[in-house]
Amino acid sequence: MSIYKEILDGLDEKGALHFTLIDPDDIGYENAAKFSAESERAGTDAILIGGTVGVQGELLDETVKMIKESVSIPVILFPGDISGISPFADAILYLSLLNSRNPYYISGVQALSAPIILRWKLEAIPTAYLITEPGGETAAGWVGDARPLPVRKPSITYAYALSAVTIGYKFVYLEAGSGAAYPVDDRLVMAAQKAIQHRIPLIVGGGIRTPQTAVQKVRAGADIIVTGTVLENSEDVFSSVSAFASAIHGAGKERR
Ligand code: 1GP
């Protein structure tokens, strides 16, 4: 079964999912496997590996292998650039930053990485990646040269999300940026879901620091919530992931 199908089945079953983002740069690659295992035990639905990748090449491969050995949930690459890929993951979010000013992040990096992804037989999940306000001030927005989607004009987010479904992307990912001062605004989540109409999953992440905020985003229309920074900063990864996962699954159940 493909990882994408596994995620769709998970959504059918639970209504909403929680993904744990691991940046091996931030938590130390030697801690990544333990962090992932704790997260799985606490109920998270998948591990995303990404970040601004100081960890790449052999070190990234070893990190991914260690994570794979310690969990049975999907391990999915969420690369910041071409260097963030490894043959040992289950799948890769094949990101196109549609609202970038730089074509490299829309289609260039995809072209450069396509041959190796094919050679590795890595499952690539085409993902429309959209950076919203306040993402311009985060690494993803700055590096990706994004024109962040404005909160005051949800119709622009609506149009981008609609184009993503029309083109045939398999995920829409609304991103405020890792460590953002505040998360994606509910109005933008609603606008995106209004366009998507549950035809593909809507991922929302960046700046989500409490389970209550995660629930709010699910109620606004998010299918999958990604948290990274708040878990990295937590003293007790298990309790923290557990609070997010159960709140998100609870909110998912409400709307099934
Ligand atoms: C970033 O959406 C993710 O790409 C998660 O963001 O680190 O702010 O949780 P945080």
Short mmCIF file of N, CA and C in Angstrom, two decimals, residues 118-244:
data_model
loop_
_atom_site.label_atom_id
_atom_site.label_comp_id
_atom_site.label_asym_id
_atom_site.label_seq_id
_atom_site.Cartn_x
_atom_site.Cartn_y
_atom_site.Cartn_z
N LEU A 118 13.37 8.84 -8.88
CA LEU A 118 12.94 7.69 -9.68
C LEU A 118 13.88 6.50 -9.45
N ARG A 119 15.19 6.81 -9.48
CA ARG A 119 16.18 5.74 -9.31
C ARG A 119 16.01 5.06 -7.95
N TRP A 120 15.73 5.88 -6.93
CA TRP A 120 15.57 5.32 -5.58
C TRP A 120 14.19 4.67 -5.38
N LYS A 121 13.29 4.87 -6.33
CA LYS A 121 11.90 4.40 -6.21
C LYS A 121 11.23 4.94 -4.94
N LEU A 122 11.57 6.19 -4.63
CA LEU A 122 11.00 6.85 -3.47
C LEU A 122 9.60 7.36 -3.85
N GLU A 123 8.62 7.08 -3.02
CA GLU A 123 7.26 7.55 -3.33
C GLU A 123 7.20 9.08 -3.18
N ALA A 124 6.93 9.75 -4.28
CA ALA A 124 6.86 11.23 -4.26
C ALA A 124 5.39 11.65 -4.21
N ILE A 125 5.06 12.47 -3.23
CA ILE A 125 3.67 12.92 -3.10
C ILE A 125 3.62 14.41 -3.48
N PRO A 126 3.09 14.71 -4.67
CA PRO A 126 3.08 16.10 -5.13
C PRO A 126 2.28 16.99 -4.17
N THR A 127 2.94 18.02 -3.68
CA THR A 127 2.35 18.85 -2.63
C THR A 127 2.43 20.33 -3.00
N ALA A 128 1.27 20.97 -3.01
CA ALA A 128 1.24 22.42 -3.25
C ALA A 128 1.55 23.10 -1.92
N TYR A 129 2.72 23.72 -1.86
CA TYR A 129 3.20 24.31 -0.62
C TYR A 129 2.94 25.81 -0.70
N LEU A 130 2.19 26.34 0.25
CA LEU A 130 1.78 27.75 0.20
C LEU A 130 2.17 28.42 1.51
N ILE A 131 3.00 29.43 1.41
CA ILE A 131 3.42 30.14 2.62
C ILE A 131 2.49 31.33 2.84
N THR A 132 1.93 31.36 4.04
CA THR A 132 1.00 32.44 4.39
C THR A 132 1.69 33.43 5.32
N GLU A 133 1.07 34.56 5.54
CA GLU A 133 1.55 35.45 6.60
C GLU A 133 1.50 34.69 7.92
N PRO A 134 2.43 34.84 8.83
CA PRO A 134 3.57 35.74 8.81
C PRO A 134 4.85 35.06 8.29
N GLY A 135 4.69 34.11 7.36
CA GLY A 135 5.82 33.27 6.95
C GLY A 135 6.98 33.98 6.30
N GLY A 136 6.79 35.23 5.87
CA GLY A 136 7.89 35.96 5.24
C GLY A 136 9.06 36.14 6.18
N GLU A 137 8.75 36.10 7.49
CA GLU A 137 9.83 36.33 8.47
C GLU A 137 10.46 35.02 8.93
N THR A 138 10.05 33.91 8.37
CA THR A 138 10.63 32.62 8.80
C THR A 138 11.62 32.14 7.73
N ALA A 139 12.38 31.10 8.11
CA ALA A 139 13.41 30.59 7.19
C ALA A 139 12.77 30.10 5.88
N ALA A 140 11.64 29.38 6.00
CA ALA A 140 11.01 28.83 4.78
C ALA A 140 10.62 29.96 3.83
N GLY A 141 10.05 31.02 4.38
CA GLY A 141 9.60 32.14 3.55
C GLY A 141 10.77 32.91 2.95
N TRP A 142 11.79 33.09 3.76
CA TRP A 142 12.94 33.87 3.31
C TRP A 142 13.73 33.10 2.27
N VAL A 143 14.06 31.85 2.59
CA VAL A 143 14.84 31.03 1.66
C VAL A 143 14.04 30.79 0.38
N GLY A 144 12.74 30.50 0.55
CA GLY A 144 11.91 30.17 -0.60
C GLY A 144 11.44 31.39 -1.38
N ASP A 145 11.83 32.58 -0.93
CA ASP A 145 11.48 33.82 -1.62
C ASP A 145 9.97 33.88 -1.90
N ALA A 146 9.19 33.65 -0.84
CA ALA A 146 7.73 33.59 -1.00
C ALA A 146 7.10 34.98 -0.90
N ARG A 147 5.96 35.10 -1.56
CA ARG A 147 5.10 36.26 -1.33
C ARG A 147 3.98 35.74 -0.44
N PRO A 148 4.11 35.91 0.89
CA PRO A 148 3.18 35.25 1.80
C PRO A 148 1.72 35.62 1.52
N LEU A 149 0.85 34.63 1.59
CA LEU A 149 -0.56 34.86 1.31
C LEU A 149 -1.13 35.75 2.40
N PRO A 150 -1.79 36.85 2.01
CA PRO A 150 -2.24 37.82 3.01
C PRO A 150 -3.51 37.39 3.75
N VAL A 151 -3.50 37.63 5.06
CA VAL A 151 -4.66 37.29 5.90
C VAL A 151 -5.87 38.12 5.46
N ARG A 152 -5.62 39.35 5.07
CA ARG A 152 -6.75 40.23 4.74
C ARG A 152 -7.41 39.91 3.40
N LYS A 153 -6.81 39.03 2.64
CA LYS A 153 -7.39 38.67 1.33
C LYS A 153 -7.48 37.15 1.19
N PRO A 154 -8.39 36.50 1.93
CA PRO A 154 -8.51 35.03 1.85
C PRO A 154 -8.81 34.54 0.44
N SER A 155 -9.36 35.41 -0.41
CA SER A 155 -9.69 34.98 -1.77
C SER A 155 -8.44 34.56 -2.55
N ILE A 156 -7.27 35.10 -2.17
CA ILE A 156 -6.04 34.70 -2.86
C ILE A 156 -5.65 33.28 -2.46
N THR A 157 -5.80 32.98 -1.18
CA THR A 157 -5.54 31.61 -0.71
C THR A 157 -6.53 30.65 -1.37
N TYR A 158 -7.78 31.08 -1.44
CA TYR A 158 -8.81 30.25 -2.10
C TYR A 158 -8.37 29.91 -3.54
N ALA A 159 -7.93 30.93 -4.26
CA ALA A 159 -7.57 30.73 -5.67
C ALA A 159 -6.35 29.80 -5.81
N TYR A 160 -5.35 29.98 -4.94
CA TYR A 160 -4.18 29.10 -5.00
C TYR A 160 -4.56 27.65 -4.68
N ALA A 161 -5.40 27.48 -3.66
CA ALA A 161 -5.80 26.11 -3.27
C ALA A 161 -6.62 25.47 -4.38
N LEU A 162 -7.47 26.25 -4.99
CA LEU A 162 -8.29 25.73 -6.10
C LEU A 162 -7.39 25.34 -7.27
N SER A 163 -6.39 26.15 -7.54
CA SER A 163 -5.48 25.81 -8.65
C SER A 163 -4.73 24.53 -8.31
N ALA A 164 -4.37 24.34 -7.05
CA ALA A 164 -3.64 23.13 -6.65
C ALA A 164 -4.47 21.88 -6.93
N VAL A 165 -5.76 21.92 -6.59
CA VAL A 165 -6.63 20.77 -6.84
C VAL A 165 -6.80 20.58 -8.35
N THR A 166 -6.96 21.67 -9.07
CA THR A 166 -7.19 21.60 -10.51
C THR A 166 -5.98 21.02 -11.24
N ILE A 167 -4.79 21.43 -10.78
CA ILE A 167 -3.56 20.91 -11.42
C ILE A 167 -3.38 19.42 -11.09
N GLY A 168 -3.79 19.03 -9.89
CA GLY A 168 -3.68 17.61 -9.54
C GLY A 168 -2.73 17.29 -8.41
N TYR A 169 -2.36 18.30 -7.61
CA TYR A 169 -1.55 18.02 -6.42
C TYR A 169 -2.32 17.10 -5.48
N LYS A 170 -1.57 16.36 -4.66
CA LYS A 170 -2.22 15.41 -3.75
C LYS A 170 -2.38 15.94 -2.33
N PHE A 171 -1.62 16.97 -2.01
CA PHE A 171 -1.79 17.68 -0.73
C PHE A 171 -1.75 19.18 -1.01
N VAL A 172 -2.46 19.95 -0.18
CA VAL A 172 -2.19 21.39 -0.07
C VAL A 172 -1.63 21.59 1.34
N TYR A 173 -0.51 22.29 1.43
CA TYR A 173 0.14 22.52 2.73
C TYR A 173 0.19 24.03 2.97
N LEU A 174 -0.62 24.51 3.92
CA LEU A 174 -0.57 25.93 4.30
C LEU A 174 0.45 26.07 5.42
N GLU A 175 1.43 26.89 5.17
CA GLU A 175 2.60 26.97 6.06
C GLU A 175 2.82 28.40 6.55
N ALA A 176 2.81 28.58 7.88
CA ALA A 176 3.15 29.90 8.43
C ALA A 176 4.66 30.01 8.64
N GLY A 177 5.36 28.87 8.53
CA GLY A 177 6.81 28.86 8.75
C GLY A 177 7.13 28.32 10.13
N SER A 178 8.19 27.53 10.19
CA SER A 178 8.56 26.93 11.47
C SER A 178 8.93 28.03 12.47
N GLY A 179 8.33 27.95 13.65
CA GLY A 179 8.61 28.93 14.69
C GLY A 179 7.94 30.27 14.44
N ALA A 180 6.96 30.30 13.54
CA ALA A 180 6.28 31.57 13.22
C ALA A 180 5.66 32.20 14.48
N ALA A 181 5.56 33.52 14.46
CA ALA A 181 5.02 34.24 15.62
C ALA A 181 3.56 33.87 15.87
N TYR A 182 2.83 33.60 14.83
CA TYR A 182 1.45 33.12 14.97
C TYR A 182 1.14 32.16 13.83
N PRO A 183 0.16 31.27 14.03
CA PRO A 183 -0.10 30.25 13.00
C PRO A 183 -0.91 30.78 11.83
N VAL A 184 -1.16 29.91 10.85
CA VAL A 184 -2.01 30.27 9.70
C VAL A 184 -3.38 30.70 10.23
N ASP A 185 -3.84 31.84 9.77
CA ASP A 185 -5.11 32.38 10.23
C ASP A 185 -6.28 31.46 9.83
N ASP A 186 -7.26 31.35 10.74
CA ASP A 186 -8.43 30.49 10.46
C ASP A 186 -9.10 30.83 9.14
N ARG A 187 -9.14 32.12 8.82
CA ARG A 187 -9.82 32.54 7.58
C ARG A 187 -9.15 31.96 6.35
N LEU A 188 -7.83 31.80 6.43
CA LEU A 188 -7.11 31.22 5.29
C LEU A 188 -7.32 29.71 5.23
N VAL A 189 -7.37 29.08 6.40
CA VAL A 189 -7.64 27.63 6.44
C VAL A 189 -9.03 27.38 5.84
N MET A 190 -9.99 28.21 6.25
CA MET A 190 -11.37 28.06 5.74
C MET A 190 -11.42 28.28 4.24
N ALA A 191 -10.70 29.30 3.78
CA ALA A 191 -10.72 29.62 2.34
C ALA A 191 -10.13 28.46 1.54
N ALA A 192 -9.05 27.88 2.06
CA ALA A 192 -8.41 26.75 1.33
C ALA A 192 -9.35 25.55 1.30
N GLN A 193 -9.98 25.25 2.43
CA GLN A 193 -10.86 24.07 2.46
C GLN A 193 -12.11 24.29 1.60
N LYS A 194 -12.54 25.55 1.53
CA LYS A 194 -13.70 25.86 0.67
C LYS A 194 -13.35 25.53 -0.80
N ALA A 195 -12.09 25.75 -1.15
CA ALA A 195 -11.66 25.44 -2.51
C ALA A 195 -11.45 23.94 -2.70
N ILE A 196 -10.91 23.31 -1.69
CA ILE A 196 -10.52 21.89 -1.82
C ILE A 196 -11.72 20.95 -1.72
N GLN A 197 -12.68 21.33 -0.87
CA GLN A 197 -13.90 20.50 -0.70
C GLN A 197 -13.55 19.05 -0.35
N HIS A 198 -12.51 18.86 0.46
CA HIS A 198 -12.11 17.53 0.94
C HIS A 198 -11.73 16.56 -0.19
N ARG A 199 -11.39 17.08 -1.35
CA ARG A 199 -10.97 16.18 -2.43
C ARG A 199 -9.55 15.67 -2.19
N ILE A 200 -8.72 16.48 -1.54
CA ILE A 200 -7.37 16.05 -1.13
C ILE A 200 -7.15 16.60 0.29
N PRO A 201 -6.20 16.04 1.03
CA PRO A 201 -6.00 16.54 2.39
C PRO A 201 -5.36 17.94 2.44
N LEU A 202 -5.77 18.70 3.44
CA LEU A 202 -5.21 20.02 3.70
C LEU A 202 -4.32 19.93 4.95
N ILE A 203 -3.04 20.21 4.74
CA ILE A 203 -2.07 20.19 5.85
C ILE A 203 -1.88 21.63 6.33
N VAL A 204 -1.81 21.82 7.64
CA VAL A 204 -1.56 23.17 8.19
C VAL A 204 -0.46 23.06 9.24
N GLY A 205 0.51 23.97 9.15
CA GLY A 205 1.61 23.95 10.13
C GLY A 205 2.27 25.31 10.25
N GLY A 206 3.13 25.39 11.26
CA GLY A 206 3.89 26.62 11.50
C GLY A 206 3.28 27.43 12.63
N GLY A 207 4.02 27.56 13.72
CA GLY A 207 3.59 28.43 14.82
C GLY A 207 2.45 27.88 15.67
N ILE A 208 2.15 26.60 15.54
CA ILE A 208 1.08 26.02 16.38
C ILE A 208 1.73 25.53 17.68
N ARG A 209 1.33 26.15 18.78
CA ARG A 209 2.03 25.89 20.05
C ARG A 209 1.18 25.19 21.09
N THR A 210 -0.14 25.15 20.88
CA THR A 210 -0.99 24.50 21.89
C THR A 210 -1.97 23.56 21.20
N PRO A 211 -2.40 22.51 21.93
CA PRO A 211 -3.41 21.61 21.38
C PRO A 211 -4.70 22.36 21.05
N GLN A 212 -5.03 23.39 21.83
CA GLN A 212 -6.25 24.17 21.56
C GLN A 212 -6.17 24.84 20.19
N THR A 213 -5.01 25.39 19.88
CA THR A 213 -4.85 26.02 18.56
C THR A 213 -4.97 24.98 17.46
N ALA A 214 -4.40 23.81 17.71
CA ALA A 214 -4.48 22.73 16.70
C ALA A 214 -5.95 22.37 16.45
N VAL A 215 -6.71 22.26 17.52
CA VAL A 215 -8.15 21.93 17.40
C VAL A 215 -8.86 23.02 16.60
N GLN A 216 -8.52 24.26 16.91
CA GLN A 216 -9.12 25.40 16.20
C GLN A 216 -8.86 25.28 14.69
N LYS A 217 -7.66 24.87 14.33
CA LYS A 217 -7.32 24.75 12.90
C LYS A 217 -8.08 23.58 12.26
N VAL A 218 -8.25 22.50 13.01
CA VAL A 218 -9.03 21.37 12.48
C VAL A 218 -10.48 21.81 12.28
N ARG A 219 -11.00 22.54 13.25
CA ARG A 219 -12.39 23.01 13.11
C ARG A 219 -12.55 23.98 11.95
N ALA A 220 -11.46 24.71 11.64
CA ALA A 220 -11.51 25.63 10.49
C ALA A 220 -11.38 24.89 9.17
N GLY A 221 -10.91 23.61 9.22
CA GLY A 221 -10.84 22.84 7.97
C GLY A 221 -9.56 22.08 7.72
N ALA A 222 -8.58 22.17 8.64
CA ALA A 222 -7.33 21.42 8.43
C ALA A 222 -7.58 19.93 8.64
N ASP A 223 -6.93 19.11 7.78
CA ASP A 223 -7.03 17.65 7.94
C ASP A 223 -5.83 17.10 8.70
N ILE A 224 -4.68 17.73 8.47
CA ILE A 224 -3.45 17.25 9.10
C ILE A 224 -2.74 18.45 9.73
N ILE A 225 -2.34 18.30 10.99
CA ILE A 225 -1.63 19.36 11.68
C ILE A 225 -0.18 18.92 11.90
N VAL A 226 0.73 19.83 11.55
CA VAL A 226 2.16 19.55 11.75
C VAL A 226 2.68 20.43 12.89
N THR A 227 3.35 19.80 13.85
CA THR A 227 4.03 20.60 14.88
C THR A 227 5.49 20.15 14.98
N GLY A 228 6.36 21.12 15.17
CA GLY A 228 7.78 20.82 15.29
C GLY A 228 8.39 21.52 16.49
N THR A 229 8.47 22.86 16.39
CA THR A 229 9.18 23.65 17.40
C THR A 229 8.68 23.38 18.82
N VAL A 230 7.37 23.37 18.99
CA VAL A 230 6.82 23.21 20.34
C VAL A 230 7.24 21.87 20.95
N LEU A 231 7.38 20.85 20.11
CA LEU A 231 7.77 19.54 20.61
C LEU A 231 9.26 19.51 20.92
N GLU A 232 10.03 20.17 20.03
CA GLU A 232 11.49 20.23 20.26
C GLU A 232 11.79 20.94 21.58
N ASN A 233 10.98 21.95 21.90
CA ASN A 233 11.25 22.74 23.10
C ASN A 233 10.67 22.11 24.36
N SER A 234 9.93 21.02 24.17
CA SER A 234 9.26 20.47 25.33
C SER A 234 10.20 19.56 26.13
N GLU A 235 10.01 19.57 27.44
CA GLU A 235 10.87 18.74 28.29
C GLU A 235 10.42 17.29 28.26
N ASP A 236 9.13 17.11 27.96
CA ASP A 236 8.56 15.77 27.97
C ASP A 236 7.85 15.54 26.63
N VAL A 237 8.60 14.97 25.70
CA VAL A 237 8.10 14.80 24.33
C VAL A 237 6.82 13.95 24.33
N PHE A 238 6.85 12.87 25.11
CA PHE A 238 5.69 11.98 25.13
C PHE A 238 4.41 12.74 25.51
N SER A 239 4.44 13.48 26.62
CA SER A 239 3.22 14.18 27.07
C SER A 239 2.79 15.22 26.06
N SER A 240 3.77 15.91 25.51
CA SER A 240 3.46 16.98 24.58
C SER A 240 2.80 16.42 23.31
N VAL A 241 3.42 15.40 22.72
CA VAL A 241 2.84 14.81 21.49
C VAL A 241 1.48 14.21 21.81
N SER A 242 1.39 13.57 22.95
CA SER A 242 0.15 12.92 23.35
C SER A 242 -0.99 13.95 23.45
N ALA A 243 -0.70 15.12 24.02
CA ALA A 243 -1.73 16.16 24.15
C ALA A 243 -2.19 16.64 22.76
N PHE A 244 -1.23 16.82 21.85
CA PHE A 244 -1.59 17.25 20.48
C PHE A 244 -2.37 16.16 19.75
#
